[in-house]
Amino acid sequence: MLVAAAALLAASCGDDDIDNPTAEDSLRDCLTEQGLTVEASDLGSSAASGNASPDFRVISDDGEIADVIVEGSDEKAERTAADVKGAKQSFGTDQAVVVQEKNVVVVFEDEPAADFRRQVETCVD
């Protein structure tokens, strides 16, 4: 009985990296279902991401671009978002818009159109 209680307590404490993160494959599938193009990230073209390495890129029908970074936990995503926001100022890319939800960071190259932002945020929420 004591062993079962200890196991239950340990399971309920959780780990920072196990906070029901968004899976990258599921996110890609959702974005595609929203009618967006998902492709490999273009590491050389986005100074707005700073040191962060985008996992993939999302492109709207109108050619708007967002880089997506999927981290292992909410906390890592918060740190990544803060780093990207700092890089925006350093690299002079203030027009970039950074959105962090759960373990996902999305870096829109410019202020996104309402439809594009809604399509992306629908999948991230």
PDB file of C-alpha atoms in Angstrom:
ATOM      1  CA  MET A   1       0.000   0.000   0.000  1.00  0.00           C
ATOM      2  CA  LEU A   2       2.796   2.409   0.898  1.00  0.00           C
ATOM      3  CA  VAL A   3       4.571   1.612  -2.376  1.00  0.00           C
ATOM      4  CA  ALA A   4       1.403   2.341  -4.356  1.00  0.00           C
ATOM      5  CA  ALA A   5       0.944   5.662  -2.550  1.00  0.00           C
ATOM      6  CA  ALA A   6       4.560   6.630  -3.247  1.00  0.00           C
ATOM      7  CA  ALA A   7       4.165   5.733  -6.929  1.00  0.00           C
ATOM      8  CA  LEU A   8       0.972   7.777  -7.161  1.00  0.00           C
ATOM      9  CA  LEU A   9       2.646  10.752  -5.495  1.00  0.00           C
ATOM     10  CA  ALA A  10       5.651  10.528  -7.815  1.00  0.00           C
ATOM     11  CA  ALA A  11       3.403  10.349 -10.872  1.00  0.00           C
ATOM     12  CA  SER A  12       1.374  13.355  -9.776  1.00  0.00           C
ATOM     13  CA  CYS A  13       4.436  15.552  -9.237  1.00  0.00           C
ATOM     14  CA  GLY A  14       5.316  15.471 -12.905  1.00  0.00           C
ATOM     15  CA  ASP A  15       8.339  16.745 -14.750  1.00  0.00           C
ATOM     16  CA  ASP A  16       8.726  20.183 -16.321  1.00  0.00           C
ATOM     17  CA  ASP A  17       9.243  18.520 -19.693  1.00  0.00           C
ATOM     18  CA  ILE A  18       6.024  16.522 -19.394  1.00  0.00           C
ATOM     19  CA  ASP A  19       3.395  19.264 -19.392  1.00  0.00           C
ATOM     20  CA  ASN A  20       1.244  17.951 -22.239  1.00  0.00           C
ATOM     21  CA  PRO A  21       3.359  19.530 -24.970  1.00  0.00           C
ATOM     22  CA  THR A  22       2.130  20.042 -28.498  1.00  0.00           C
ATOM     23  CA  ALA A  23       3.614  17.367 -30.765  1.00  0.00           C
ATOM     24  CA  GLU A  24       5.409  18.644 -33.857  1.00  0.00           C
ATOM     25  CA  ASP A  25       3.766  16.130 -36.212  1.00  0.00           C
ATOM     26  CA  SER A  26       0.278  16.979 -34.934  1.00  0.00           C
ATOM     27  CA  LEU A  27       1.003  20.678 -35.305  1.00  0.00           C
ATOM     28  CA  ARG A  28       2.223  20.223 -38.889  1.00  0.00           C
ATOM     29  CA  ASP A  29      -0.897  18.195 -39.727  1.00  0.00           C
ATOM     30  CA  CYS A  30      -3.209  20.822 -38.226  1.00  0.00           C
ATOM     31  CA  LEU A  31      -1.516  23.667 -40.100  1.00  0.00           C
ATOM     32  CA  THR A  32      -1.844  21.733 -43.360  1.00  0.00           C
ATOM     33  CA  GLU A  33      -5.527  21.097 -42.618  1.00  0.00           C
ATOM     34  CA  GLN A  34      -5.906  24.874 -42.160  1.00  0.00           C
ATOM     35  CA  GLY A  35      -4.787  25.255 -45.790  1.00  0.00           C
ATOM     36  CA  LEU A  36      -1.274  26.468 -45.018  1.00  0.00           C
ATOM     37  CA  THR A  37       1.925  25.268 -46.662  1.00  0.00           C
ATOM     38  CA  VAL A  38       4.399  23.622 -44.290  1.00  0.00           C
ATOM     39  CA  GLU A  39       7.987  23.188 -45.401  1.00  0.00           C
ATOM     40  CA  ALA A  40      11.464  22.749 -43.988  1.00  0.00           C
ATOM     41  CA  SER A  41      12.823  25.801 -42.246  1.00  0.00           C
ATOM     42  CA  ASP A  42      15.119  28.139 -44.147  1.00  0.00           C
ATOM     43  CA  LEU A  43      17.786  28.642 -41.502  1.00  0.00           C
ATOM     44  CA  GLY A  44      19.723  31.210 -43.486  1.00  0.00           C
ATOM     45  CA  SER A  45      16.923  33.672 -44.102  1.00  0.00           C
ATOM     46  CA  SER A  46      15.444  34.574 -40.730  1.00  0.00           C
ATOM     47  CA  ALA A  47      17.486  36.871 -38.532  1.00  0.00           C
ATOM     48  CA  ALA A  48      14.337  37.401 -36.482  1.00  0.00           C
ATOM     49  CA  SER A  49      14.757  33.955 -34.913  1.00  0.00           C
ATOM     50  CA  GLY A  50      18.156  34.833 -33.461  1.00  0.00           C
ATOM     51  CA  ASN A  51      19.886  31.738 -32.062  1.00  0.00           C
ATOM     52  CA  ALA A  52      16.708  29.658 -32.169  1.00  0.00           C
ATOM     53  CA  SER A  53      16.539  26.983 -34.838  1.00  0.00           C
ATOM     54  CA  PRO A  54      13.089  26.805 -36.406  1.00  0.00           C
ATOM     55  CA  ASP A  55      11.719  23.301 -36.830  1.00  0.00           C
ATOM     56  CA  PHE A  56       9.707  24.264 -39.883  1.00  0.00           C
ATOM     57  CA  ARG A  57       8.199  27.166 -41.789  1.00  0.00           C
ATOM     58  CA  VAL A  58       4.547  27.958 -42.469  1.00  0.00           C
ATOM     59  CA  ILE A  59       3.487  29.948 -45.530  1.00  0.00           C
ATOM     60  CA  SER A  60       0.061  31.429 -46.209  1.00  0.00           C
ATOM     61  CA  ASP A  61      -1.609  31.586 -49.616  1.00  0.00           C
ATOM     62  CA  ASP A  62      -0.625  35.269 -49.697  1.00  0.00           C
ATOM     63  CA  GLY A  63       3.054  34.463 -49.124  1.00  0.00           C
ATOM     64  CA  GLU A  64       3.190  35.440 -45.461  1.00  0.00           C
ATOM     65  CA  ILE A  65       5.817  33.479 -43.537  1.00  0.00           C
ATOM     66  CA  ALA A  66       6.118  32.228 -39.972  1.00  0.00           C
ATOM     67  CA  ASP A  67       8.909  30.126 -38.487  1.00  0.00           C
ATOM     68  CA  VAL A  68       7.824  27.551 -35.905  1.00  0.00           C
ATOM     69  CA  ILE A  69       9.924  26.276 -33.011  1.00  0.00           C
ATOM     70  CA  VAL A  70       8.617  23.322 -30.998  1.00  0.00           C
ATOM     71  CA  GLU A  71      10.314  22.927 -27.622  1.00  0.00           C
ATOM     72  CA  GLY A  72      10.106  20.068 -25.126  1.00  0.00           C
ATOM     73  CA  SER A  73       8.331  22.114 -22.463  1.00  0.00           C
ATOM     74  CA  ASP A  74       6.453  25.340 -21.848  1.00  0.00           C
ATOM     75  CA  GLU A  75       9.399  26.684 -19.848  1.00  0.00           C
ATOM     76  CA  LYS A  76      11.861  26.092 -22.692  1.00  0.00           C
ATOM     77  CA  ALA A  77       9.459  27.778 -25.108  1.00  0.00           C
ATOM     78  CA  GLU A  78       9.186  30.799 -22.794  1.00  0.00           C
ATOM     79  CA  ARG A  79      12.991  31.119 -22.747  1.00  0.00           C
ATOM     80  CA  THR A  80      13.180  30.712 -26.523  1.00  0.00           C
ATOM     81  CA  ALA A  81      10.505  33.370 -27.043  1.00  0.00           C
ATOM     82  CA  ALA A  82      12.433  35.754 -24.783  1.00  0.00           C
ATOM     83  CA  ASP A  83      15.651  35.061 -26.733  1.00  0.00           C
ATOM     84  CA  VAL A  84      13.898  35.669 -30.052  1.00  0.00           C
ATOM     85  CA  LYS A  85      12.405  38.930 -28.779  1.00  0.00           C
ATOM     86  CA  GLY A  86      15.892  40.037 -27.726  1.00  0.00           C
ATOM     87  CA  ALA A  87      17.302  39.088 -31.127  1.00  0.00           C
ATOM     88  CA  LYS A  88      14.614  41.167 -32.848  1.00  0.00           C
ATOM     89  CA  GLN A  89      16.075  44.298 -31.312  1.00  0.00           C
ATOM     90  CA  SER A  90      19.698  43.287 -31.929  1.00  0.00           C
ATOM     91  CA  PHE A  91      19.150  42.458 -35.594  1.00  0.00           C
ATOM     92  CA  GLY A  92      16.778  45.336 -36.321  1.00  0.00           C
ATOM     93  CA  THR A  93      13.845  43.086 -37.132  1.00  0.00           C
ATOM     94  CA  ASP A  94      11.310  44.823 -34.920  1.00  0.00           C
ATOM     95  CA  GLN A  95       8.524  44.118 -37.416  1.00  0.00           C
ATOM     96  CA  ALA A  96       8.659  40.401 -36.531  1.00  0.00           C
ATOM     97  CA  VAL A  97       5.865  39.203 -34.226  1.00  0.00           C
ATOM     98  CA  VAL A  98       6.635  36.503 -31.647  1.00  0.00           C
ATOM     99  CA  VAL A  99       3.834  34.343 -30.250  1.00  0.00           C
ATOM    100  CA  GLN A 100       4.429  31.686 -27.582  1.00  0.00           C
ATOM    101  CA  GLU A 101       1.724  29.229 -26.564  1.00  0.00           C
ATOM    102  CA  LYS A 102       2.468  26.146 -24.476  1.00  0.00           C
ATOM    103  CA  ASN A 103       5.687  24.622 -25.858  1.00  0.00           C
ATOM    104  CA  VAL A 104       5.485  26.323 -29.279  1.00  0.00           C
ATOM    105  CA  VAL A 105       7.048  29.585 -30.451  1.00  0.00           C
ATOM    106  CA  VAL A 106       5.879  31.143 -33.720  1.00  0.00           C
ATOM    107  CA  VAL A 107       7.848  33.974 -35.311  1.00  0.00           C
ATOM    108  CA  PHE A 108       5.849  35.835 -37.959  1.00  0.00           C
ATOM    109  CA  GLU A 109       8.150  37.831 -40.280  1.00  0.00           C
ATOM    110  CA  ASP A 110       5.794  40.823 -40.159  1.00  0.00           C
ATOM    111  CA  GLU A 111       2.504  41.649 -38.468  1.00  0.00           C
ATOM    112  CA  PRO A 112       0.378  38.812 -39.853  1.00  0.00           C
ATOM    113  CA  ALA A 113      -2.970  39.239 -41.530  1.00  0.00           C
ATOM    114  CA  ALA A 114      -5.798  38.313 -39.170  1.00  0.00           C
ATOM    115  CA  ASP A 115      -6.682  35.163 -41.144  1.00  0.00           C
ATOM    116  CA  PHE A 116      -3.098  33.869 -41.183  1.00  0.00           C
ATOM    117  CA  ARG A 117      -2.631  34.503 -37.476  1.00  0.00           C
ATOM    118  CA  ARG A 118      -5.960  32.808 -36.685  1.00  0.00           C
ATOM    119  CA  GLN A 119      -5.056  29.758 -38.784  1.00  0.00           C
ATOM    120  CA  VAL A 120      -1.735  29.358 -36.987  1.00  0.00           C
ATOM    121  CA  GLU A 121      -3.039  30.089 -33.490  1.00  0.00           C
ATOM    122  CA  THR A 122      -5.928  27.625 -33.970  1.00  0.00           C
ATOM    123  CA  CYS A 123      -3.356  24.845 -34.210  1.00  0.00           C
ATOM    124  CA  VAL A 124      -1.096  26.082 -31.429  1.00  0.00           C
ATOM    125  CA  ASP A 125      -3.811  26.629 -28.790  1.00  0.00           C
TER     126      ASP A 125
END
